[in-house]
Amino acid sequence: MKTQASYLDASGAKALLESVDTFLFDCDGVLWHGANVIKDAEAVVNKLQQLGKKVFLVTNNSTKTQNEYVSKCAKLGFQCSQSQVVSTSFLTVQYLKSLHFDKKVYLVGSTGLSRELDAAGIRHIGLGPDVMEGNVFDGRLDHIRLDPEVGAVVVGFDSHISFNKILKASSYLKNPDVLFVATNRDERFPMEHLICPGTGTMVASVCVASGREPVVMGKPSQQVFEALRQQHGLDPARTLMVGDNCKTDITMGNLCGLRTMAVLTGVTTAAELQRLRGSERADEAVQVPELVLPAIGDLLPHL
Amino acid sequence: MKTQASYLDASGAKALLESVDTFLFDCDGVLWHGANVIKDAEAVVNKLQQLGKKVFLVTNNSTKTQNEYVSKCAKLGFQCSQSQVVSTSFLTVQYLKSLHFDKKVYLVGSTGLSRELDAAGIRHIGLGPDVMEGNVFDGRLDHIRLDPEVGAVVVGFDSHISFNKILKASSYLKNPDVLFVATNRDERFPMEHLICPGTGTMVASVCVASGREPVVMGKPSQQVFEALRQQHGLDPARTLMVGDNCKTDITMGNLCGLRTMAVLTGVTTAAELQRLRGSERADEAVQVPELVLPAIGDLLPHL
């Protein structure tokens, strides 16, 4: 049995490097906070590659395209090519392509998704603001027309989320033949004084109104690792998932049979980790990582 | 044991009228559809009162004040005074008053709630549009300041629901001392071609982002009947709850030990009712009404 949530020391780091070929890194909360690199994160990622390790960045964020991620990485000092980045916007489009989807998408999302759809030649409507004028109960809905060509509702992160968008997404989903795809269900991004709502809040509102549940692309769905495994022939037992969010990153790692390591620079706190270790609930036990590191930069002295 | 979901006939109607003193009517889907009266609904409500029955209108809708409901009733031909109307906007304010609440409310809701709060002298912020400009990840949240005087987040129906509102509501709720009150959790209002999102969609998004659960005022919460029982000394066994939404109206009736009757002019369909009758799930069995009537007007010939 694996040890549970033990803090990585020098000998543990040595053993880890010998037994792992591939490192999967979540991005926000592990490598950076928004536009700011977390100390020494780029040095760790670059050094691992110099040591011959495979590195992939796997993010639930759907607001950027793969190319935009590569640009961001370059700007922040990470050496990464397009094939090393797996975002949920990319996965969503891959998923639709795998189904030979040729209808229109009603999109609740950002430009990351719309540009990936454009690049794949998939038509879409819904991007950008769409707000209700006046009182919804005074016949204001009469003018709303649904597009009969829509064959899928895709919900990702959308800071323009609105009543009209929830209404249209749910209305399309009345038709059971219309696909329902969500990039991820992250609940929130904690900030110092605020809670920034995650994609999960947008997905939840469409689920409640429509009474339907989506196919989810992002972690903890195993879709992410499956895509990488198939393309790059990865060995789960020699792959480490590094994440800050135990509910998404570590759960996915455990479900896929990967090694797992949590860092404490993001969503999951040390106190929460302690609570998860003691939990007897199956959905919480699966969130417990094998290893813990205060921050990704703490790996640097061991490389 | 009560009979289950039997269609009301002439002898059943006679027995019902002899054994019931008080009629509680849900409004939308029972008495009216938006601005249109359902056939003979006003005649039934007025005739029952002429026969000496007590009548109350109990609605989960939070977009109007009690006074605005009385005006609407008058306009549509229903004889109703203010004390006969219980809306969730009214209940919410009563609830806050019962706690001697003297801080500020962050309101996700409509003018029904804001006016009831005003009338009770409870300060509030948040009414009306509040949309995000630009990209949320580029420091756009830095300017958001929380009001330290906020002591409660109230969520009702809000057609201006937005990212900023979900963000602010959840951020206030980071403080466990801040109350979280929801008018109701109705999922949707079905329309011919569209699904109109209910308050439950707005509540769900705040729940997901904040990780908290609200105190709920509306049906199926027993709060509604408790308020009426205390004020008017109603006998549950001689009170009939009439509703179109089995999940809210009929569940509340059953939980409070009332007689129950479903009409088929709103949310719950005959097919769904049939399914509920056969269900072994406790949360579905409690949705089964004692009686069924195609439409409220069908009671008129028996009065």
mmCIF file of N, CA and C in Angstrom, chain B residues 25 31 37 40-53 55 57 73-74 76-81 84 296 300 303:
data_model
loop_
_atom_site.group_PDB
_atom_site.id
_atom_site.type_symbol
_atom_site.label_atom_id
_atom_site.label_comp_id
_atom_site.label_asym_id
_atom_site.label_seq_id
_atom_site.Cartn_x
_atom_site.Cartn_y
_atom_site.Cartn_z
ATOM 1 N N PHE B 25 -53.557 27.923 -2.024
ATOM 2 C CA PHE B 25 -53.317 27.806 -3.467
ATOM 3 C C PHE B 25 -51.936 28.309 -3.823
ATOM 4 N N LEU B 31 -53.447 29.146 -10.535
ATOM 5 C CA LEU B 31 -54.457 30.198 -10.715
ATOM 6 C C LEU B 31 -54.231 30.990 -11.995
ATOM 7 N N VAL B 37 -55.224 34.529 -16.448
ATOM 8 C CA VAL B 37 -55.930 33.675 -15.487
ATOM 9 C C VAL B 37 -56.190 32.319 -16.122
ATOM 10 N N ASP B 40 -61.657 29.929 -15.089
ATOM 11 C CA ASP B 40 -62.525 29.800 -13.905
ATOM 12 C C ASP B 40 -61.784 29.781 -12.561
ATOM 13 N N ALA B 41 -60.476 30.038 -12.579
ATOM 14 C CA ALA B 41 -59.724 30.004 -11.314
ATOM 15 C C ALA B 41 -60.261 31.048 -10.337
ATOM 16 N N GLU B 42 -60.523 32.266 -10.863
ATOM 17 C CA GLU B 42 -60.994 33.331 -9.961
ATOM 18 C C GLU B 42 -62.383 33.008 -9.426
ATOM 19 N N ALA B 43 -63.212 32.354 -10.261
ATOM 20 C CA ALA B 43 -64.555 31.977 -9.809
ATOM 21 C C ALA B 43 -64.469 30.955 -8.668
ATOM 22 N N VAL B 44 -63.574 29.996 -8.770
ATOM 23 C CA VAL B 44 -63.407 28.981 -7.722
ATOM 24 C C VAL B 44 -62.947 29.630 -6.416
ATOM 25 N N VAL B 45 -61.921 30.483 -6.514
ATOM 26 C CA VAL B 45 -61.362 31.120 -5.316
ATOM 27 C C VAL B 45 -62.408 31.998 -4.634
ATOM 28 N N ASN B 46 -63.160 32.761 -5.420
ATOM 29 C CA ASN B 46 -64.164 33.654 -4.829
ATOM 30 C C ASN B 46 -65.339 32.865 -4.228
ATOM 31 N N LYS B 47 -65.767 31.817 -4.937
ATOM 32 C CA LYS B 47 -66.901 31.007 -4.485
ATOM 33 C C LYS B 47 -66.573 30.283 -3.166
ATOM 34 N N LEU B 48 -65.341 29.776 -3.069
ATOM 35 C CA LEU B 48 -64.935 29.092 -1.834
ATOM 36 C C LEU B 48 -65.060 30.030 -0.638
ATOM 37 N N GLN B 49 -64.673 31.293 -0.853
ATOM 38 C CA GLN B 49 -64.755 32.257 0.243
ATOM 39 C C GLN B 49 -66.217 32.569 0.585
ATOM 40 N N GLN B 50 -67.064 32.620 -0.458
ATOM 41 C CA GLN B 50 -68.503 32.831 -0.197
ATOM 42 C C GLN B 50 -69.085 31.669 0.611
ATOM 43 N N LEU B 51 -68.508 30.485 0.406
ATOM 44 C CA LEU B 51 -68.975 29.304 1.148
ATOM 45 C C LEU B 51 -68.398 29.256 2.567
ATOM 46 N N GLY B 52 -67.620 30.289 2.934
ATOM 47 C CA GLY B 52 -67.086 30.357 4.292
ATOM 48 C C GLY B 52 -65.724 29.720 4.480
ATOM 49 N N LYS B 53 -65.101 29.332 3.356
ATOM 50 C CA LYS B 53 -63.772 28.729 3.459
ATOM 51 C C LYS B 53 -62.707 29.825 3.570
ATOM 52 N N VAL B 55 -59.113 31.130 2.472
ATOM 53 C CA VAL B 55 -58.260 30.943 1.298
ATOM 54 C C VAL B 55 -56.963 31.730 1.475
ATOM 55 N N LEU B 57 -53.072 32.418 -0.600
ATOM 56 C CA LEU B 57 -52.220 32.196 -1.771
ATOM 57 C C LEU B 57 -50.780 32.096 -1.281
ATOM 58 N N CYS B 73 -53.993 40.318 -7.978
ATOM 59 C CA CYS B 73 -55.215 39.545 -7.729
ATOM 60 C C CYS B 73 -56.453 40.353 -8.104
ATOM 61 N N ALA B 74 -56.478 41.595 -7.657
ATOM 62 C CA ALA B 74 -57.640 42.456 -7.938
ATOM 63 C C ALA B 74 -57.826 42.601 -9.445
ATOM 64 N N LEU B 76 -56.926 40.616 -11.768
ATOM 65 C CA LEU B 76 -57.326 39.356 -12.418
ATOM 66 C C LEU B 76 -58.664 38.831 -11.893
ATOM 67 N N GLY B 77 -59.288 39.559 -10.937
ATOM 68 C CA GLY B 77 -60.622 39.168 -10.476
ATOM 69 C C GLY B 77 -60.662 38.300 -9.232
ATOM 70 N N PHE B 78 -59.530 38.114 -8.576
ATOM 71 C CA PHE B 78 -59.505 37.335 -7.332
ATOM 72 C C PHE B 78 -59.745 38.268 -6.147
ATOM 73 N N GLN B 79 -60.665 37.892 -5.255
ATOM 74 C CA GLN B 79 -60.887 38.686 -4.041
ATOM 75 C C GLN B 79 -59.898 38.239 -2.973
ATOM 76 N N CYS B 80 -58.874 39.046 -2.737
ATOM 77 C CA CYS B 80 -57.835 38.686 -1.785
ATOM 78 C C CYS B 80 -57.311 39.918 -1.069
ATOM 79 N N SER B 81 -57.151 39.810 0.237
ATOM 80 C CA SER B 81 -56.546 40.907 0.992
ATOM 81 C C SER B 81 -55.084 40.566 1.272
ATOM 82 N N GLN B 84 -53.974 37.471 3.105
ATOM 83 C CA GLN B 84 -54.197 36.169 2.471
ATOM 84 C C GLN B 84 -53.049 35.758 1.538
ATOM 85 N N ILE B 296 -57.903 23.730 -12.016
ATOM 86 C CA ILE B 296 -58.621 24.209 -10.837
ATOM 87 C C ILE B 296 -60.089 24.530 -11.165
ATOM 88 N N LEU B 300 -65.294 24.000 -10.054
ATOM 89 C CA LEU B 300 -66.431 24.942 -10.043
ATOM 90 C C LEU B 300 -67.807 24.262 -10.062
ATOM 91 N N LEU B 303 -69.165 23.296 -6.622
ATOM 92 C CA LEU B 303 -69.295 24.286 -5.537
ATOM 93 C C LEU B 303 -70.713 24.851 -5.469
#
